[in-house]
Each structure stands twice: as C-alpha cells, then as structure tokens.
Amino acid sequence: MMDNVSQITMFFLSGLNETNNHRFTLFFLTLLCYCLILLVNVCVIVIIIMDRNLHEPMYILLCTFCMNGLFGTAGFYPKFLWDLLSPVHVISYSGCLVQVQVFPSFAFIELSILAVMAYDRYVAICRPLEYHSVMSKQRLITLVCYSWMTPFCIVGINVFLTSRLKLCSPYIDKFFCMNWMIVKLACIPAEIVVHNIVTYITIIFYLFHGIFIVLSYMYLIKTCADSIENRAKFMQTCVPHLTSLLIFLESILFDVIFMRFGSKDFPQAFKNFVAIEFLVIPPLMNPLIYGFKLSKIRNRIMVVLTLKNK
C-alpha cells in the first residue's frame, strides 16, 4: 500500500456527479457570474488607478481588496468551467495543491485587508489630525504587504506539510481541492498531528484579526454616536466595510460548518453552493457595495458613463 501511495498523481473529484443533467445551464450561469466578477472588480481597480484623487489609503486598500477577489476566483472558475463540460472530473496532484494554496490565502488576505481597513477608519475618525502621518505611504505599503505576504506564507507552510503526507486514496468528496479534504486521505493518522497543530495556530492567529475588527468598530460606533459629523463619516465609509465583513464571515462560516461537521441531510446542489459561496458572493458584492456607497467612486463611475453616452 505504501508503495502505491507515492504513485498518486491525480485526484478524482466527486462533487459534480449529480449535476450532469444541468451542466450546460450551470456552465452558462457560472460563466456569467465569473464575467460579472471580472467586470466589477477590474472596473473599480482601473478607476482607482486612473484617478489621482482616489490615491488615498482607503481607496488603495479597496483596490487590493478587488485584486484579491480576482486572485481567489482565478484559482477556481476556469477549472470549474472546464469540469462542467468534461465527462470526467479530475485534477492533477500539483493542481490540487495550487488550489489548496489559493483558496485559504484568498480568505486570509480578505480578513487581513478588512482588519487594515478597520484600523484605517479608526485613525481617520478618531485621530483625524494625525491621519496623514499615521497612514503614511510607507506604512500603507507595509500594511498591504503584510495583508498579502503573511497569509501566503502561513498557508504555504500548511501546503508543505500536506504535500508530505502519504495518501491512501485519490478520491476527494468535493468538486475542488481543500486542505482538510486531502488531510483526511492520509494513511497514517499520526502524521497529521503537526499539521493539525499548525492549522489551529493559524485559525487562532486570524481569529485575533476578527476580534480586532469587531473591537475597532465597537469603539468607532461608540465614538461616532455623540457627533453628527462622525456619524456621517461612519455611514459613508464604515458601513461598506461592515457589510463586506458580514458577507465574508457568513460565507466562510457556512462552508467550515458543512466541511467539518458533515451535511448528509442536504441536497448535493445546496452543498455545492455553500462550498463555493465565499468565491461567488464576496468577490461579486464587495465592488458593487463600495461602488454604490463611496461617493468618490460612484461619482467617477457616473462621469465615465456620461462621457460614454455622449
């Protein structure tokens, strides 16, 4: 058995077995969704890059937010679209590890950027006179690099540990690769002890990010309650952040609950939607929320549309 383990070069994905009768409908709906995600995210990124008035920390963070949406969805949609038209749903071992790297990185980067955004809004509202000195260009670059590089390195450690596991089965009970699904295929349970320790440390580390965000907004709400001007700032710039946070947490929470505790009583179609919800709703909704709520971006979009109509 151990000799055969090293020969696993392909994984068989079983999550799409019940969708064969509707695969063309799903293909066009998925393609439409992916095109919309590309359109809205690229639109916001281009507007922020082209308009010098938007070269402020809040909008630069929003730009990285949208870039992360493109990064996460690029690891899923092309392969998923291919599988919808393919009679056999397989993925190479290396391709599976790429997905295992991309999806958690996308989620942790999202949470990291939300934490930096919360800090940015705290400084802007609670320490306005110090804002430009605190959120300097150098500090902003440091925070953005932290938001991207830290999750990538932490997830990379998990992927490295997963790649060293000896697996006894090439069958994954999902239509894309997740770290936990591969770890469950390990031949020797003792081998995953270190892996589990690193995983729990990672979860605790990013749990503190979530606690920081919650505490930041609790303090902001308390601060803004006594000032009409601060309330207006909060409604204009903080509500989109809170909305994005709630959407993100809801998407991740449902997937983690289903993956960890099972979902045998639910239809496969519903389980599939829950599994990819964090790759559908946040990347699509976040640019729309910010585009409509942040007046500078909304006004810029209106100017572009007006010039186009002329």
PDB file of N, CA, C and O in Angstrom, residues 101-143:
ATOM      1  N   GLN A 101      -3.452  26.142  -1.915  1.00  0.00           N
ATOM      2  CA  GLN A 101      -2.723  27.369  -1.587  1.00  0.00           C
ATOM      3  C   GLN A 101      -3.583  28.602  -1.824  1.00  0.00           C
ATOM      4  O   GLN A 101      -3.608  29.530  -1.001  1.00  0.00           O
ATOM      5  N   VAL A 102      -4.308  28.623  -2.935  1.00  0.00           N
ATOM      6  CA  VAL A 102      -5.032  29.833  -3.346  1.00  0.00           C
ATOM      7  C   VAL A 102      -6.236  30.122  -2.454  1.00  0.00           C
ATOM      8  O   VAL A 102      -6.415  31.261  -1.992  1.00  0.00           O
ATOM      9  N   PHE A 103      -7.080  29.129  -2.192  1.00  0.00           N
ATOM     10  CA  PHE A 103      -8.349  29.404  -1.518  1.00  0.00           C
ATOM     11  C   PHE A 103      -8.188  29.901  -0.080  1.00  0.00           C
ATOM     12  O   PHE A 103      -8.772  30.919   0.289  1.00  0.00           O
ATOM     13  N   PRO A 104      -7.393  29.217   0.776  1.00  0.00           N
ATOM     14  CA  PRO A 104      -7.191  29.777   2.122  1.00  0.00           C
ATOM     15  C   PRO A 104      -6.463  31.118   2.092  1.00  0.00           C
ATOM     16  O   PRO A 104      -6.767  32.005   2.901  1.00  0.00           O
ATOM     17  N   SER A 105      -5.492  31.266   1.164  1.00  0.00           N
ATOM     18  CA  SER A 105      -4.784  32.542   1.051  1.00  0.00           C
ATOM     19  C   SER A 105      -5.769  33.656   0.736  1.00  0.00           C
ATOM     20  O   SER A 105      -5.726  34.740   1.338  1.00  0.00           O
ATOM     21  N   PHE A 106      -6.666  33.400  -0.206  1.00  0.00           N
ATOM     22  CA  PHE A 106      -7.694  34.376  -0.567  1.00  0.00           C
ATOM     23  C   PHE A 106      -8.523  34.769   0.653  1.00  0.00           C
ATOM     24  O   PHE A 106      -8.763  35.957   0.905  1.00  0.00           O
ATOM     25  N   ALA A 107      -8.960  33.787   1.433  1.00  0.00           N
ATOM     26  CA  ALA A 107      -9.794  34.054   2.611  1.00  0.00           C
ATOM     27  C   ALA A 107      -9.028  34.839   3.673  1.00  0.00           C
ATOM     28  O   ALA A 107      -9.546  35.813   4.235  1.00  0.00           O
ATOM     29  N   PHE A 108      -7.778  34.445   3.951  1.00  0.00           N
ATOM     30  CA  PHE A 108      -6.997  35.119   4.987  1.00  0.00           C
ATOM     31  C   PHE A 108      -6.578  36.523   4.542  1.00  0.00           C
ATOM     32  O   PHE A 108      -6.503  37.441   5.367  1.00  0.00           O
ATOM     33  N   ILE A 109      -6.270  36.685   3.260  1.00  0.00           N
ATOM     34  CA  ILE A 109      -5.948  38.024   2.741  1.00  0.00           C
ATOM     35  C   ILE A 109      -7.162  38.938   2.878  1.00  0.00           C
ATOM     36  O   ILE A 109      -7.046  40.104   3.268  1.00  0.00           O
ATOM     37  N   GLU A 110      -8.337  38.393   2.581  1.00  0.00           N
ATOM     38  CA  GLU A 110      -9.579  39.161   2.720  1.00  0.00           C
ATOM     39  C   GLU A 110      -9.747  39.651   4.158  1.00  0.00           C
ATOM     40  O   GLU A 110     -10.050  40.825   4.404  1.00  0.00           O
ATOM     41  N   LEU A 111      -9.539  38.756   5.104  1.00  0.00           N
ATOM     42  CA  LEU A 111      -9.689  39.120   6.515  1.00  0.00           C
ATOM     43  C   LEU A 111      -8.612  40.111   6.941  1.00  0.00           C
ATOM     44  O   LEU A 111      -8.887  41.055   7.704  1.00  0.00           O
ATOM     45  N   SER A 112      -7.402  39.933   6.450  1.00  0.00           N
ATOM     46  CA  SER A 112      -6.307  40.853   6.785  1.00  0.00           C
ATOM     47  C   SER A 112      -6.583  42.257   6.265  1.00  0.00           C
ATOM     48  O   SER A 112      -6.365  43.250   6.977  1.00  0.00           O
ATOM     49  N   ILE A 113      -7.069  42.349   5.019  1.00  0.00           N
ATOM     50  CA  ILE A 113      -7.370  43.662   4.449  1.00  0.00           C
ATOM     51  C   ILE A 113      -8.517  44.329   5.196  1.00  0.00           C
ATOM     52  O   ILE A 113      -8.499  45.536   5.447  1.00  0.00           O
ATOM     53  N   LEU A 114      -9.512  43.541   5.598  1.00  0.00           N
ATOM     54  CA  LEU A 114     -10.610  44.090   6.398  1.00  0.00           C
ATOM     55  C   LEU A 114     -10.099  44.631   7.730  1.00  0.00           C
ATOM     56  O   LEU A 114     -10.583  45.654   8.228  1.00  0.00           O
ATOM     57  N   ALA A 115      -9.112  43.942   8.330  1.00  0.00           N
ATOM     58  CA  ALA A 115      -8.524  44.419   9.582  1.00  0.00           C
ATOM     59  C   ALA A 115      -7.773  45.730   9.364  1.00  0.00           C
ATOM     60  O   ALA A 115      -7.882  46.667  10.180  1.00  0.00           O
ATOM     61  N   VAL A 116      -7.022  45.818   8.265  1.00  0.00           N
ATOM     62  CA  VAL A 116      -6.302  47.057   7.960  1.00  0.00           C
ATOM     63  C   VAL A 116      -7.286  48.180   7.666  1.00  0.00           C
ATOM     64  O   VAL A 116      -7.077  49.338   8.074  1.00  0.00           O
ATOM     65  N   MET A 117      -8.377  47.866   6.969  1.00  0.00           N
ATOM     66  CA  MET A 117      -9.407  48.868   6.700  1.00  0.00           C
ATOM     67  C   MET A 117     -10.030  49.383   8.000  1.00  0.00           C
ATOM     68  O   MET A 117     -10.309  50.579   8.135  1.00  0.00           O
ATOM     69  N   ALA A 118     -10.251  48.480   8.947  1.00  0.00           N
ATOM     70  CA  ALA A 118     -10.812  48.883  10.240  1.00  0.00           C
ATOM     71  C   ALA A 118      -9.845  49.833  10.957  1.00  0.00           C
ATOM     72  O   ALA A 118     -10.267  50.838  11.533  1.00  0.00           O
ATOM     73  N   TYR A 119      -8.555  49.512  10.893  1.00  0.00           N
ATOM     74  CA  TYR A 119      -7.544  50.386  11.506  1.00  0.00           C
ATOM     75  C   TYR A 119      -7.518  51.741  10.807  1.00  0.00           C
ATOM     76  O   TYR A 119      -7.444  52.797  11.463  1.00  0.00           O
ATOM     77  N   ASP A 120      -7.601  51.738   9.483  1.00  0.00           N
ATOM     78  CA  ASP A 120      -7.611  52.981   8.708  1.00  0.00           C
ATOM     79  C   ASP A 120      -8.790  53.860   9.095  1.00  0.00           C
ATOM     80  O   ASP A 120      -8.659  55.074   9.273  1.00  0.00           O
ATOM     81  N   ARG A 121      -9.970  53.271   9.231  1.00  0.00           N
ATOM     82  CA  ARG A 121     -11.171  54.046   9.602  1.00  0.00           C
ATOM     83  C   ARG A 121     -11.072  54.543  11.043  1.00  0.00           C
ATOM     84  O   ARG A 121     -11.543  55.641  11.358  1.00  0.00           O
ATOM     85  N   TYR A 122     -10.465  53.748  11.915  1.00  0.00           N
ATOM     86  CA  TYR A 122     -10.273  54.181  13.303  1.00  0.00           C
ATOM     87  C   TYR A 122      -9.405  55.443  13.344  1.00  0.00           C
ATOM     88  O   TYR A 122      -9.736  56.425  14.026  1.00  0.00           O
ATOM     89  N   VAL A 123      -8.297  55.424  12.610  1.00  0.00           N
ATOM     90  CA  VAL A 123      -7.404  56.589  12.596  1.00  0.00           C
ATOM     91  C   VAL A 123      -8.098  57.785  11.959  1.00  0.00           C
ATOM     92  O   VAL A 123      -7.999  58.919  12.458  1.00  0.00           O
ATOM     93  N   ALA A 124      -8.827  57.559  10.854  1.00  0.00           N
ATOM     94  CA  ALA A 124      -9.480  58.651  10.132  1.00  0.00           C
ATOM     95  C   ALA A 124     -10.547  59.340  10.973  1.00  0.00           C
ATOM     96  O   ALA A 124     -10.704  60.567  10.910  1.00  0.00           O
ATOM     97  N   ILE A 125     -11.280  58.583  11.767  1.00  0.00           N
ATOM     98  CA  ILE A 125     -12.398  59.147  12.527  1.00  0.00           C
ATOM     99  C   ILE A 125     -11.996  59.560  13.934  1.00  0.00           C
ATOM    100  O   ILE A 125     -12.404  60.615  14.423  1.00  0.00           O
ATOM    101  N   CYS A 126     -11.182  58.749  14.585  1.00  0.00           N
ATOM    102  CA  CYS A 126     -10.826  59.018  15.987  1.00  0.00           C
ATOM    103  C   CYS A 126      -9.569  59.879  16.138  1.00  0.00           C
ATOM    104  O   CYS A 126      -9.391  60.536  17.166  1.00  0.00           O
ATOM    105  N   ARG A 127      -8.705  59.874  15.127  1.00  0.00           N
ATOM    106  CA  ARG A 127      -7.470  60.678  15.190  1.00  0.00           C
ATOM    107  C   ARG A 127      -7.262  61.409  13.867  1.00  0.00           C
ATOM    108  O   ARG A 127      -6.244  61.229  13.192  1.00  0.00           O
ATOM    109  N   PRO A 128      -8.234  62.230  13.453  1.00  0.00           N
ATOM    110  CA  PRO A 128      -8.183  62.844  12.119  1.00  0.00           C
ATOM    111  C   PRO A 128      -6.971  63.733  11.883  1.00  0.00           C
ATOM    112  O   PRO A 128      -6.454  63.791  10.754  1.00  0.00           O
ATOM    113  N   LEU A 129      -6.509  64.445  12.915  1.00  0.00           N
ATOM    114  CA  LEU A 129      -5.371  65.347  12.750  1.00  0.00           C
ATOM    115  C   LEU A 129      -4.068  64.589  12.516  1.00  0.00           C
ATOM    116  O   LEU A 129      -3.116  65.136  11.958  1.00  0.00           O
ATOM    117  N   GLU A 130      -4.017  63.342  12.949  1.00  0.00           N
ATOM    118  CA  GLU A 130      -2.808  62.537  12.797  1.00  0.00           C
ATOM    119  C   GLU A 130      -2.892  61.567  11.618  1.00  0.00           C
ATOM    120  O   GLU A 130      -1.958  60.799  11.387  1.00  0.00           O
ATOM    121  N   TYR A 131      -4.011  61.618  10.890  1.00  0.00           N
ATOM    122  CA  TYR A 131      -4.284  60.580   9.881  1.00  0.00           C
ATOM    123  C   TYR A 131      -3.158  60.451   8.852  1.00  0.00           C
ATOM    124  O   TYR A 131      -2.661  59.358   8.588  1.00  0.00           O
ATOM    125  N   HIS A 132      -2.744  61.571   8.260  1.00  0.00           N
ATOM    126  CA  HIS A 132      -1.760  61.508   7.170  1.00  0.00           C
ATOM    127  C   HIS A 132      -0.375  61.107   7.667  1.00  0.00           C
ATOM    128  O   HIS A 132       0.408  60.520   6.908  1.00  0.00           O
ATOM    129  N   SER A 133      -0.078  61.401   8.919  1.00  0.00           N
ATOM    130  CA  SER A 133       1.218  60.979   9.450  1.00  0.00           C
ATOM    131  C   SER A 133       1.193  59.511   9.871  1.00  0.00           C
ATOM    132  O   SER A 133       2.184  58.789   9.699  1.00  0.00           O
ATOM    133  N   VAL A 134       0.048  59.063  10.411  1.00  0.00           N
ATOM    134  CA  VAL A 134      -0.071  57.652  10.805  1.00  0.00           C
ATOM    135  C   VAL A 134      -0.192  56.754   9.586  1.00  0.00           C
ATOM    136  O   VAL A 134       0.510  55.747   9.467  1.00  0.00           O
ATOM    137  N   MET A 135      -1.092  57.107   8.683  1.00  0.00           N
ATOM    138  CA  MET A 135      -1.285  56.306   7.465  1.00  0.00           C
ATOM    139  C   MET A 135      -0.426  56.867   6.336  1.00  0.00           C
ATOM    140  O   MET A 135      -0.914  57.238   5.262  1.00  0.00           O
ATOM    141  N   SER A 136       0.871  56.917   6.582  1.00  0.00           N
ATOM    142  CA  SER A 136       1.807  57.403   5.570  1.00  0.00           C
ATOM    143  C   SER A 136       1.934  56.383   4.437  1.00  0.00           C
ATOM    144  O   SER A 136       1.502  55.235   4.557  1.00  0.00           O
ATOM    145  N   LYS A 137       2.554  56.825   3.361  1.00  0.00           N
ATOM    146  CA  LYS A 137       2.730  55.944   2.200  1.00  0.00           C
ATOM    147  C   LYS A 137       3.539  54.703   2.580  1.00  0.00           C
ATOM    148  O   LYS A 137       3.203  53.585   2.180  1.00  0.00           O
ATOM    149  N   GLN A 138       4.587  54.902   3.367  1.00  0.00           N
ATOM    150  CA  GLN A 138       5.435  53.784   3.766  1.00  0.00           C
ATOM    151  C   GLN A 138       4.674  52.788   4.639  1.00  0.00           C
ATOM    152  O   GLN A 138       4.779  51.573   4.446  1.00  0.00           O
ATOM    153  N   ARG A 139       3.881  53.305   5.606  1.00  0.00           N
ATOM    154  CA  ARG A 139       3.117  52.404   6.466  1.00  0.00           C
ATOM    155  C   ARG A 139       2.040  51.678   5.672  1.00  0.00           C
ATOM    156  O   ARG A 139       1.777  50.497   5.921  1.00  0.00           O
ATOM    157  N   LEU A 140       1.429  52.382   4.734  1.00  0.00           N
ATOM    158  CA  LEU A 140       0.404  51.754   3.908  1.00  0.00           C
ATOM    159  C   LEU A 140       0.996  50.593   3.113  1.00  0.00           C
ATOM    160  O   LEU A 140       0.394  49.513   3.030  1.00  0.00           O
ATOM    161  N   ILE A 141       2.171  50.802   2.526  1.00  0.00           N
ATOM    162  CA  ILE A 141       2.837  49.737   1.762  1.00  0.00           C
ATOM    163  C   ILE A 141       3.147  48.556   2.680  1.00  0.00           C
ATOM    164  O   ILE A 141       2.959  47.388   2.312  1.00  0.00           O
ATOM    165  N   THR A 142       3.601  48.850   3.901  1.00  0.00           N
ATOM    166  CA  THR A 142       3.902  47.794   4.875  1.00  0.00           C
ATOM    167  C   THR A 142       2.657  46.986   5.214  1.00  0.00           C
ATOM    168  O   THR A 142       2.692  45.746   5.265  1.00  0.00           O
ATOM    169  N   LEU A 143       1.539  47.684   5.450  1.00  0.00           N
ATOM    170  CA  LEU A 143       0.293  47.010   5.807  1.00  0.00           C
ATOM    171  C   LEU A 143      -0.244  46.170   4.651  1.00  0.00           C
ATOM    172  O   LEU A 143      -0.747  45.060   4.857  1.00  0.00           O
TER     173      LEU A 143
END
